[in-house]
Short mmCIF file of C-alpha atoms and ligand atoms in Angstrom, two decimals:
data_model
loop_
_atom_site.label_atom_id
_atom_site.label_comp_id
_atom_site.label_asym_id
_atom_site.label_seq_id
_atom_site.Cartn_x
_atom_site.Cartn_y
_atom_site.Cartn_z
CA UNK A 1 0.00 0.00 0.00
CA UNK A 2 1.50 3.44 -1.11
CA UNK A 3 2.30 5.91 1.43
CA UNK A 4 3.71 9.70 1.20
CA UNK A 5 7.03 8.99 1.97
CA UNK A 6 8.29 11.05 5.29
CA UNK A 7 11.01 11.40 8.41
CA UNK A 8 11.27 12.24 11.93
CA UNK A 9 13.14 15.26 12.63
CA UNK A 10 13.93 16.65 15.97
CA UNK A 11 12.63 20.25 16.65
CA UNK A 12 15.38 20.99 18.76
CA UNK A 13 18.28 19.93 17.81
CA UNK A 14 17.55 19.33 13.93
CA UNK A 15 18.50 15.30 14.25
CA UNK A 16 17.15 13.21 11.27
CA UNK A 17 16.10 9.86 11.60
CA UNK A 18 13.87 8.08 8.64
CA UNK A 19 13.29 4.94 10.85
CA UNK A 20 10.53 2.78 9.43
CA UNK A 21 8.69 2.10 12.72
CA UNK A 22 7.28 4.42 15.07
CA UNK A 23 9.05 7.13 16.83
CA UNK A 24 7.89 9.76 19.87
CA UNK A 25 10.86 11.99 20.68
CA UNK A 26 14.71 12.54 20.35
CA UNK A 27 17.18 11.62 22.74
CA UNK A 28 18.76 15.37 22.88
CA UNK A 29 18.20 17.15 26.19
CA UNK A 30 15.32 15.22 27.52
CA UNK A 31 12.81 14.42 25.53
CA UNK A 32 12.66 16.95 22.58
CA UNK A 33 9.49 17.00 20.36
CA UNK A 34 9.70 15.56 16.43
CA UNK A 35 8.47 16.69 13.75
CA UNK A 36 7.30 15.09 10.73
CA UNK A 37 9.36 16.19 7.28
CA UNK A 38 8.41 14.97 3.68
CA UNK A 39 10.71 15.16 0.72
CA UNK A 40 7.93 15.53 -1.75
CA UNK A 41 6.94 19.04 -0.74
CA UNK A 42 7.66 20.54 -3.95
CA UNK A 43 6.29 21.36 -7.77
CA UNK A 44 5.84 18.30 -9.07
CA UNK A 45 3.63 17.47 -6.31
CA UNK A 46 1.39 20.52 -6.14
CA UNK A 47 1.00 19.29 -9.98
CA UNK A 48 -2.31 18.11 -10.12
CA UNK A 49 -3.20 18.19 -6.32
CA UNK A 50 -6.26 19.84 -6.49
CA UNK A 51 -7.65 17.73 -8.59
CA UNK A 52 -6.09 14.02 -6.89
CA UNK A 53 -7.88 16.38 -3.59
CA UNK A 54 -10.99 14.33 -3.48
CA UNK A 55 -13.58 12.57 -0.91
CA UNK A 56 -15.11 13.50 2.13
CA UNK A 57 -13.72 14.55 5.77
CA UNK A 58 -10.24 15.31 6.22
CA UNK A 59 -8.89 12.26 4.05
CA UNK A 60 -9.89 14.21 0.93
CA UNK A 61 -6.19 15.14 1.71
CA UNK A 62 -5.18 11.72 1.72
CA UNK A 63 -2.36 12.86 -0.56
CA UNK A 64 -0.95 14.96 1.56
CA UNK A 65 -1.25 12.90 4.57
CA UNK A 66 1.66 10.25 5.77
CA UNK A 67 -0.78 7.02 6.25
CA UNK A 68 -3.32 5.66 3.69
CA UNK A 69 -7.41 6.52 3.54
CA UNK A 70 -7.32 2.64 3.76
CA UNK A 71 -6.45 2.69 7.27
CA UNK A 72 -8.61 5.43 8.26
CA UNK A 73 -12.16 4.73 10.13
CA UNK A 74 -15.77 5.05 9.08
CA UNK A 75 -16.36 7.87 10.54
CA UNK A 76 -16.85 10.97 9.35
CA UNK A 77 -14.11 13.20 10.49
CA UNK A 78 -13.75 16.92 9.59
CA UNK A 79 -15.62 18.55 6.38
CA UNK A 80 -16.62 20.31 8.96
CA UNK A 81 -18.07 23.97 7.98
CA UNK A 82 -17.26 27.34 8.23
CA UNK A 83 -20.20 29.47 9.49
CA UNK A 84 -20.18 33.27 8.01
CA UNK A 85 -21.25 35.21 10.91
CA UNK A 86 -20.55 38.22 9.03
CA UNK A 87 -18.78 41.82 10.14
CA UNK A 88 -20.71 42.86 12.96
CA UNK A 89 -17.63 43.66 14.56
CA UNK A 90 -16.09 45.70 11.68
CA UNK A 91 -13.98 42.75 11.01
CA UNK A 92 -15.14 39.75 8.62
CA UNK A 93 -15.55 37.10 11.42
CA UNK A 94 -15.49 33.57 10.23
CA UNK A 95 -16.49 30.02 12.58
CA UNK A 96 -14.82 26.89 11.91
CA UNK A 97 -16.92 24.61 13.71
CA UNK A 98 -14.89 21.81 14.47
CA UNK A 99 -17.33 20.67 17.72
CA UNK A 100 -19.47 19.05 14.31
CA UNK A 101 -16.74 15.76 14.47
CA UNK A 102 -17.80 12.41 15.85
CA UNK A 103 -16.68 13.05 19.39
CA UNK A 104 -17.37 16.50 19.15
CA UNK A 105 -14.20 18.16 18.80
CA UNK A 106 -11.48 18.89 17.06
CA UNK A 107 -9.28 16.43 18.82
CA UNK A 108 -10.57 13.19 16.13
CA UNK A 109 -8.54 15.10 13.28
CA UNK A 110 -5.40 14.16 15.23
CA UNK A 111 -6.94 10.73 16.83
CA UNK A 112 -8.18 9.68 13.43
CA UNK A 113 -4.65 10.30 11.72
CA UNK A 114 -2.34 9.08 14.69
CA UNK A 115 -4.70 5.71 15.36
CA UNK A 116 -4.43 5.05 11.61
CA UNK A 117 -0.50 5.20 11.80
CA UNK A 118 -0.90 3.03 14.40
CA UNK A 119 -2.81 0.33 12.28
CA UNK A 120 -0.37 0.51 9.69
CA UNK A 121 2.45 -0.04 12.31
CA UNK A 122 0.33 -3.08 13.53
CA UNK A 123 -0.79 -1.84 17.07
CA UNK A 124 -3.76 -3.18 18.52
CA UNK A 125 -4.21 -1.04 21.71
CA UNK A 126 -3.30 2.65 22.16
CA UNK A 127 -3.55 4.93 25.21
CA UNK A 128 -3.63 8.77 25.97
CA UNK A 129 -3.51 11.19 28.96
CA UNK A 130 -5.91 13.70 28.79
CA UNK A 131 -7.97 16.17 30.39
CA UNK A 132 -10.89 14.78 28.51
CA UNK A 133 -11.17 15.43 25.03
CA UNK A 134 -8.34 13.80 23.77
CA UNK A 135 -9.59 10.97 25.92
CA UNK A 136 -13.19 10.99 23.91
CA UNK A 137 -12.08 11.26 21.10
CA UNK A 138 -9.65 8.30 21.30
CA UNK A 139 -11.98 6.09 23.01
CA UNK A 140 -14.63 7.11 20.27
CA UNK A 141 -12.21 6.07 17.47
CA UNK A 142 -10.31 3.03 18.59
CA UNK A 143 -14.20 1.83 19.29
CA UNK A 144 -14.60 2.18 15.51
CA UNK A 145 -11.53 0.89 14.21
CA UNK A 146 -11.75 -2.16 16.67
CA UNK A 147 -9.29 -2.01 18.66
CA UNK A 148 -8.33 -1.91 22.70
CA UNK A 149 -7.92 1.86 24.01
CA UNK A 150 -7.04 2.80 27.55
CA UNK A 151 -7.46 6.77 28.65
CA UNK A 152 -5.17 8.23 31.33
CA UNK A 153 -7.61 10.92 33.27
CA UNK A 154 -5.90 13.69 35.80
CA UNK A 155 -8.43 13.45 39.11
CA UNK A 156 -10.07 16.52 38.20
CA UNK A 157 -11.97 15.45 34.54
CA UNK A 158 -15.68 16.87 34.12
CA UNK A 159 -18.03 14.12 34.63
CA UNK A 160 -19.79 14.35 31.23
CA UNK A 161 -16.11 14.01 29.70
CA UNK A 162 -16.03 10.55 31.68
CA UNK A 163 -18.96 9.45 30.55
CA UNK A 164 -18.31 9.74 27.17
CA UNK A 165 -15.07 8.07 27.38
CA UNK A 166 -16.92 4.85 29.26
CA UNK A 167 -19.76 5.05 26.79
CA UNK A 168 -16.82 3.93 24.07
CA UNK A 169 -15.95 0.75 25.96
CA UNK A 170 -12.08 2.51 26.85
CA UNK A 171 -10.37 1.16 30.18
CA UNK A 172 -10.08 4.57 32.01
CA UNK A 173 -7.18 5.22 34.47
CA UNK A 174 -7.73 7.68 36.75
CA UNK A 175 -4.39 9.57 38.63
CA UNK A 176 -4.47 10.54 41.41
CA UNK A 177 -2.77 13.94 40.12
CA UNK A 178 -2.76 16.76 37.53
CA UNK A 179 -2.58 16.14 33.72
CA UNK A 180 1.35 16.07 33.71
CA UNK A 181 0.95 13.34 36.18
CA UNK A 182 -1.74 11.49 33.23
CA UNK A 183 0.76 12.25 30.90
CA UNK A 184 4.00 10.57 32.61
CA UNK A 185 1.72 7.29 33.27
CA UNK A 186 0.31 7.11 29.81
CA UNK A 187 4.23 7.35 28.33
CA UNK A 188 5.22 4.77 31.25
CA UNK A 189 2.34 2.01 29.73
CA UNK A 190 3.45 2.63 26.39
CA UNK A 191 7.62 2.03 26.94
CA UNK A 192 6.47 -0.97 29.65
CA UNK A 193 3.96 -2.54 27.67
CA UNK A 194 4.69 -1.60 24.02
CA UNK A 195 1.20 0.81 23.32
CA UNK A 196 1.10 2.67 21.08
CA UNK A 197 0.84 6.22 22.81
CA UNK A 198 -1.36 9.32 21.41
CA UNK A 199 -0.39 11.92 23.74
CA UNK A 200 -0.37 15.15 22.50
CA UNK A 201 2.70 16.47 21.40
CA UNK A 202 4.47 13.31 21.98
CA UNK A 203 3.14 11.54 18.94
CA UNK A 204 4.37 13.51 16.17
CA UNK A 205 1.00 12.61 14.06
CA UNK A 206 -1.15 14.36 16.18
CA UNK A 207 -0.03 17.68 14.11
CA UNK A 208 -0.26 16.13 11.03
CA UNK A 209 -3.79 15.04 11.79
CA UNK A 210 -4.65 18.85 12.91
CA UNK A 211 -3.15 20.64 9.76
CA UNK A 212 -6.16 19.04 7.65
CA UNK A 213 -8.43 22.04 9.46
CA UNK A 214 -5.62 24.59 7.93
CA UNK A 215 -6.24 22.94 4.19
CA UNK A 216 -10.00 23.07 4.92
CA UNK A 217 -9.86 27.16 5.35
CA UNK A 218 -8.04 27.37 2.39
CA UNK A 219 -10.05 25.28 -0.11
CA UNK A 220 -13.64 26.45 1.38
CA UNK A 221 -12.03 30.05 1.05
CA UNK A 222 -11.26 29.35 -2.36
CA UNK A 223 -7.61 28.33 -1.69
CA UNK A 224 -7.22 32.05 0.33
CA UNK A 225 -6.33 32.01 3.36
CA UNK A 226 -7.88 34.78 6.31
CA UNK A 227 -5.67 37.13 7.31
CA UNK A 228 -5.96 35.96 10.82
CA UNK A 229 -7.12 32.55 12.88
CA UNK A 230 -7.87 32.58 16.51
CA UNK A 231 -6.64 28.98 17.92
CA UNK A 232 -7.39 28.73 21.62
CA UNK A 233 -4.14 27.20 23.13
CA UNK A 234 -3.36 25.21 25.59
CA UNK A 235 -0.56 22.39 24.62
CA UNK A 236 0.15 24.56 21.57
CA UNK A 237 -0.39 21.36 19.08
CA UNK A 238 -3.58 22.72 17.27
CA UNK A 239 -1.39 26.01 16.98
CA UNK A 240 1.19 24.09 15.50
CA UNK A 241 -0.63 21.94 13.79
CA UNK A 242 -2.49 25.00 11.65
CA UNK A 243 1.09 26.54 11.53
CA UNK A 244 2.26 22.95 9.26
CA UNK A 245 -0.60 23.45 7.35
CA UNK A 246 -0.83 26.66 5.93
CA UNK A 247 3.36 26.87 5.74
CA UNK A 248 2.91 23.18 3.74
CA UNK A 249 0.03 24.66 1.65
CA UNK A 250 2.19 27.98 1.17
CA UNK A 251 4.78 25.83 0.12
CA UNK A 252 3.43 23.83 -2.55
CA UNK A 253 2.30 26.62 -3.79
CA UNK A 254 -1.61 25.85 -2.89
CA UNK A 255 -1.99 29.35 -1.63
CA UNK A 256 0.56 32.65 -1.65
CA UNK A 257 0.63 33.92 1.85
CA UNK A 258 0.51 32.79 5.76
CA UNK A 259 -2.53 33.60 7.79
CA UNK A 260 -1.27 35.25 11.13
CA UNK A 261 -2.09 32.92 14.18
CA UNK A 262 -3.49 34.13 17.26
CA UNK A 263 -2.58 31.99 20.40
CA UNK A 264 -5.73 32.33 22.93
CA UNK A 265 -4.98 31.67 26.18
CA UNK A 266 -6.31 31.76 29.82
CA UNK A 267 -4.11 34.09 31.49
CA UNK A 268 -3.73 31.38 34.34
CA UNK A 269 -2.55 28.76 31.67
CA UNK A 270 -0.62 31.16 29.92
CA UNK A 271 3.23 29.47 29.46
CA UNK A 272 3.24 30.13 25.54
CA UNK A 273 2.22 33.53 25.86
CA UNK A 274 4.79 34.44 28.34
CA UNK A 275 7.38 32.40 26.50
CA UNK A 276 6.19 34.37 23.19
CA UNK A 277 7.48 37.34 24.15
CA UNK A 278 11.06 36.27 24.36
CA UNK A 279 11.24 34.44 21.26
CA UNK A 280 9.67 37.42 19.31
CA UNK A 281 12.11 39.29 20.38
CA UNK A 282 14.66 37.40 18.62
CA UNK A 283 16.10 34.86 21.36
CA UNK A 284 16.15 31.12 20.50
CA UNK A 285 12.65 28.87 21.67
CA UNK A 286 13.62 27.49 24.86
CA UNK A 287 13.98 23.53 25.10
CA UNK A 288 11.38 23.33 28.07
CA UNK A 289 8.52 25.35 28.13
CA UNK A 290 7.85 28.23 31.28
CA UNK A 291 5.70 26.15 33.60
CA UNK A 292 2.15 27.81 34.32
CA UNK A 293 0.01 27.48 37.31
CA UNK A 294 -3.01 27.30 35.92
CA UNK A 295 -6.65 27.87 37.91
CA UNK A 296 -8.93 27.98 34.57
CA UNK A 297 -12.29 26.92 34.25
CA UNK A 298 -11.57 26.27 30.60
CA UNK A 299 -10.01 22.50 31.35
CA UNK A 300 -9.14 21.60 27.92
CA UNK A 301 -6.29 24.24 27.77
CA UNK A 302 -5.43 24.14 31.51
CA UNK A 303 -1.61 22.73 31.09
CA UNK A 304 0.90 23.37 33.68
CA UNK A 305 3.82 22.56 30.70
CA UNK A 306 2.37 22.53 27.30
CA UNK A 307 3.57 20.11 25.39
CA UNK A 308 4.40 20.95 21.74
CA UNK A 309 5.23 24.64 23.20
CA UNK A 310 8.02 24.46 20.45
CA UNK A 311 5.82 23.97 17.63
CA UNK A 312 3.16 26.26 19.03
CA UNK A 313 6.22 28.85 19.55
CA UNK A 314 7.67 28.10 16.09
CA UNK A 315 3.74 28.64 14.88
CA UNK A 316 3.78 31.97 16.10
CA UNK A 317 6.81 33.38 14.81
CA UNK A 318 6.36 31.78 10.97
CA UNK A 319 3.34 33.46 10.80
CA UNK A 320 4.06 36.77 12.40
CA UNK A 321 1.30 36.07 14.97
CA UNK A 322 0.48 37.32 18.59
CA UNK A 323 -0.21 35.90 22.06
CA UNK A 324 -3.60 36.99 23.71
CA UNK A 325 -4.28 36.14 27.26
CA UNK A 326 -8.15 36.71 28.89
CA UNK A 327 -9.68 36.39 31.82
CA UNK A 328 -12.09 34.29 34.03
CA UNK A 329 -14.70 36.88 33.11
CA UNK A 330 -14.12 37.34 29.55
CA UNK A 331 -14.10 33.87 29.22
CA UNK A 332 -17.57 33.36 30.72
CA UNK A 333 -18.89 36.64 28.76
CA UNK A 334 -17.74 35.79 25.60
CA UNK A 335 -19.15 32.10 26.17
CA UNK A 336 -22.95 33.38 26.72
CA UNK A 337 -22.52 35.89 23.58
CA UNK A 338 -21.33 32.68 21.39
CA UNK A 339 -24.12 31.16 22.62
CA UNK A 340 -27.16 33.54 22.32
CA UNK A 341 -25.45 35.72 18.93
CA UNK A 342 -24.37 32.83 17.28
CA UNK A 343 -26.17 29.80 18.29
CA UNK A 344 -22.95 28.64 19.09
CA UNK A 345 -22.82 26.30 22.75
CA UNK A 346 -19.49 25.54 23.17
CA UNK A 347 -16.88 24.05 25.95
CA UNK A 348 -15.11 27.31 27.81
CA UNK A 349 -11.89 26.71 25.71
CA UNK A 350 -13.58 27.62 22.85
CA UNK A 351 -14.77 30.70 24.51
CA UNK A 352 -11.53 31.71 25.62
CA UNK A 353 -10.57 32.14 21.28
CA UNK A 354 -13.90 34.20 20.87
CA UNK A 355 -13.00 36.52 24.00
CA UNK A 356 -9.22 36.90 22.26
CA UNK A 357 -11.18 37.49 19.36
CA UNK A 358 -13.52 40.58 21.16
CA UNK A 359 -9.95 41.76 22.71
CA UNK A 360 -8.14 42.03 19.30
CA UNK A 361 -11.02 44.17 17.51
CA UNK A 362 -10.73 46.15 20.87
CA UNK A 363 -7.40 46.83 20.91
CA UNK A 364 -7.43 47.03 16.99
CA UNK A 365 -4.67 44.27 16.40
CA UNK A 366 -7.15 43.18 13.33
CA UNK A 367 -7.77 46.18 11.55
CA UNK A 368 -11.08 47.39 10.03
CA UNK A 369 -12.16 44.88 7.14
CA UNK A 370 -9.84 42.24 8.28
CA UNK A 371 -10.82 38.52 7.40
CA UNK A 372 -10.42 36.20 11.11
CA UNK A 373 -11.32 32.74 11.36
CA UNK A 374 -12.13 31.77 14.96
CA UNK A 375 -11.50 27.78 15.90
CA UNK A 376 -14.23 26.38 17.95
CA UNK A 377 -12.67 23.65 18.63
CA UNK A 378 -15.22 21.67 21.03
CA UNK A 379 -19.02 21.16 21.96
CA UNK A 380 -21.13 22.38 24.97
CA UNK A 381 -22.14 19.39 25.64
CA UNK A 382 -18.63 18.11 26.76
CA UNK A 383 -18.51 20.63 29.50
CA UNK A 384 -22.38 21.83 30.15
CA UNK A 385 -22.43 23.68 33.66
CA UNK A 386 -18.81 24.99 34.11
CA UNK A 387 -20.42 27.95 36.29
CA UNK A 388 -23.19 26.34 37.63
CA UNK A 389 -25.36 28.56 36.05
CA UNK A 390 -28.24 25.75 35.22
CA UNK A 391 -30.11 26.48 38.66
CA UNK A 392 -29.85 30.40 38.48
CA UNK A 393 -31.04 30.53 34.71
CA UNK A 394 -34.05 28.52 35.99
CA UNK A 395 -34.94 30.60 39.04
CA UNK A 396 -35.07 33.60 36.78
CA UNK A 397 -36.71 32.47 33.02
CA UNK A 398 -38.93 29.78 34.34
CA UNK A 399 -41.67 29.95 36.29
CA UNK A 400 -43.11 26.91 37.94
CA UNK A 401 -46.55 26.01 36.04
CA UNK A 402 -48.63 23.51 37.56
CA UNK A 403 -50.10 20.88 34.88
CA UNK A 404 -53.72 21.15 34.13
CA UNK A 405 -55.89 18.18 35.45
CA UNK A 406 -56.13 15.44 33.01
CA UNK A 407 -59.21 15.51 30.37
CA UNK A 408 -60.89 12.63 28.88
CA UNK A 409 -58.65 13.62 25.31
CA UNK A 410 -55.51 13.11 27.52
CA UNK A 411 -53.04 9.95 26.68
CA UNK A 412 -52.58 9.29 30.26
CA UNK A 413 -55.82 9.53 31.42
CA UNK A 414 -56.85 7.41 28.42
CA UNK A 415 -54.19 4.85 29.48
CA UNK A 416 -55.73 4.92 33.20
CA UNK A 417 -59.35 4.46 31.65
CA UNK A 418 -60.63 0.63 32.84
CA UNK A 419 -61.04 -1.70 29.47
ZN1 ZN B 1 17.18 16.30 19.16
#
């Protein structure tokens, strides 16, 4: 079976390795984060790639991908759309709805593309940390390709996160600790017991997966790209991962300029925004990240060390973009205006990109006209009450109604009625 041919290369220290099997990280200082290179980026590829371009979900990039369709799933992930919610706030504003995938968010591009790379390596069982979505998403996918998956949850993990990962069938580990702590455990299983591991960052396919949202922007945009695109950030892979897509698409020659990336953070969780300003001031990316303390209630991009902070870092600085931290009360804010302008009920991590998003027309970072795409990058659903607003919104919209007594043209009563 044909596959784009590709290597590992380190993102710190520049190592190459074109190993056949799978590989997670370079030796160099630690654990350093790889990154996956193809020879083929060039003319003769972009030859005829629109039109080889072709299916549905994000394997209608199948060429540009480094596994095979045939190991993908049934599912349907990405071809998700792009709402239009026009320029009410004198910039073009844009919605990639990404909380329209099978687990609901954006996390299956990477699951879908790192589980098939797993298949074609011959794994039968794969495990993840993860603060929830991650989790769901590759609980919901091993479930469809078959095989054995086994979720690493920090002790903190909203309950309708859990559920969704047991509804799948996954063996859930719970630690007794902090996602860093998931994430040590979830390595530790895979080097003991030979899994195949999905953490983010540390699988270098995770990114790959993710860039198939960048080449979605672009084609729906009629191979344009915006000239901005709000990525809430956490971990910094979805950052990165947008950052290898529109540099791969720039490169081939797809498109002819880089949208600039906005990193949204919580200003608790906030270690690539603070890092950010060193590195665009010319210094080298660090090799380990500025730890955060974050207190957040948007849990998805509550990392203490995020882990692809160099790609997220590198992101930034290839495509001239800017750091945005917001706070507990923007987040909540913007998350009810999402919600009741849009029709748009999503988790708070997707809030916190829509309150960068209010703070950059603000500040007038995107100036008047300017085309933004904003990522929401998961559901509502996954994270309903995060404020506990449920019993306040009752107390003050609803009013108690007591039923009317039962008539003769009433089901129940009709049930009750002696034959
Ligand atoms: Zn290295």
């Amino acid at each position: 079976m044909k596959r784009r041919n590709f290597h590992y290369v380190c993102m710190h220290c520049g190592a190459f390795d074109s190993a056949d099997g799978m590989r997670y990280v370079c030796a160099c200082e630690g654990a350093q984060n790889l990154r996956i290179a193809y020879d083929d980026v060039d003319v003769k590829t972009a030859r005829g790639l629109r039109e080889r371009i072709g299916g549905h979900g994000m394997w209608r990039y199948a060429p540009l991908l480094p596994a095979p369709q045939a190991f993908g799933s049934r599912l349907l992930v990405g071809g998700t759309p792009l709402l239009d919610c026009g320029d009410g706030d004198g910039v073009r504003l844009r919605i990639k709805d990404e909380t329209r995938n099978p687990s609901g968010s954006l996390k299956d591009r990477a699951t879908e593309l790192a589980v098939a790379v797993a298949l074609m390596h011959g794994y039968r069982h794969v495990v993840a940390a993860s603060t929830g979505n991650a989790g769901a998403s590759l609980a919901c996918i091993a479930a469809a390709q078959g095989i054995a998956a086994t979720i690493v949850v920090p002790r903190r993990t909203p309950s309708a996160k859990l559920a969704q990962i047991a509804a799948y069938g996954a063996e859930v580990v719970r630690v007794d600790g902090d996602y860093d702590d998931a994430f040590a455990h979830a390595v530790d299983m895979s080097r003991r017991d030979g899994v195949y591991c999905r953490n983010t960052g540390y699988n270098p396919f995770t990114r790959e997966g993710k860039k198939t949202c960048a080449f979605e922007i672009a084609e729906d945009l009629g191979w344009r790209v915006p000239d901005w695109v709000v990525v809430p950030t956490g971990d910094g892979n979805i950052l990165s991962g947008m950052a290898v897509g529109f540099a791969e698409l720039l490169a081939l020659g797809m498109t002819t300029s880089m949208p600039r990336l906005v990193a949204a953070q919580s200003d608790t969780s906030a270690s690539i925004a603070r890092d950010w300003v060193t590195v665009a001031s010319g210094r080298p990316i660090p090799s380990a990240p500025t730890p955060a303390a974050p207190s957040t209630v948007a849990d998805s991009i509550s990392v203490r060390f995020p882990r692809d902070h160099a790609g997220a870092l590198a992101g930034l600085r290839q495509s001239r973009g800017v750091a945005v931290t917001v706070t507990e009360n923007e987040i909540r804010r913007a998350s009810r205006h999402l919600a009741r302008r849009f029709g748009l009920w999503v988790e708070p991590s997707s809030a916190v990109g829509y309150a960068a998003f209010l703070r950059c027309v603000q500040d007038g970072t995107f100036h008047a006209g300017a085309s933004v795409v904003l990522l929401s990058t998961g559901s509502g659903l996954k994270h309903p009450d995060p404020w506990g607003d449920v019993n306040a919104a009752l107390g003050k919209r609803a009013r108690t109604r007591r039923p009317k007594p039962h008539d003769n043209g009433d089901t129940s009563a009709a049930l009750r009625r002696p034959q």
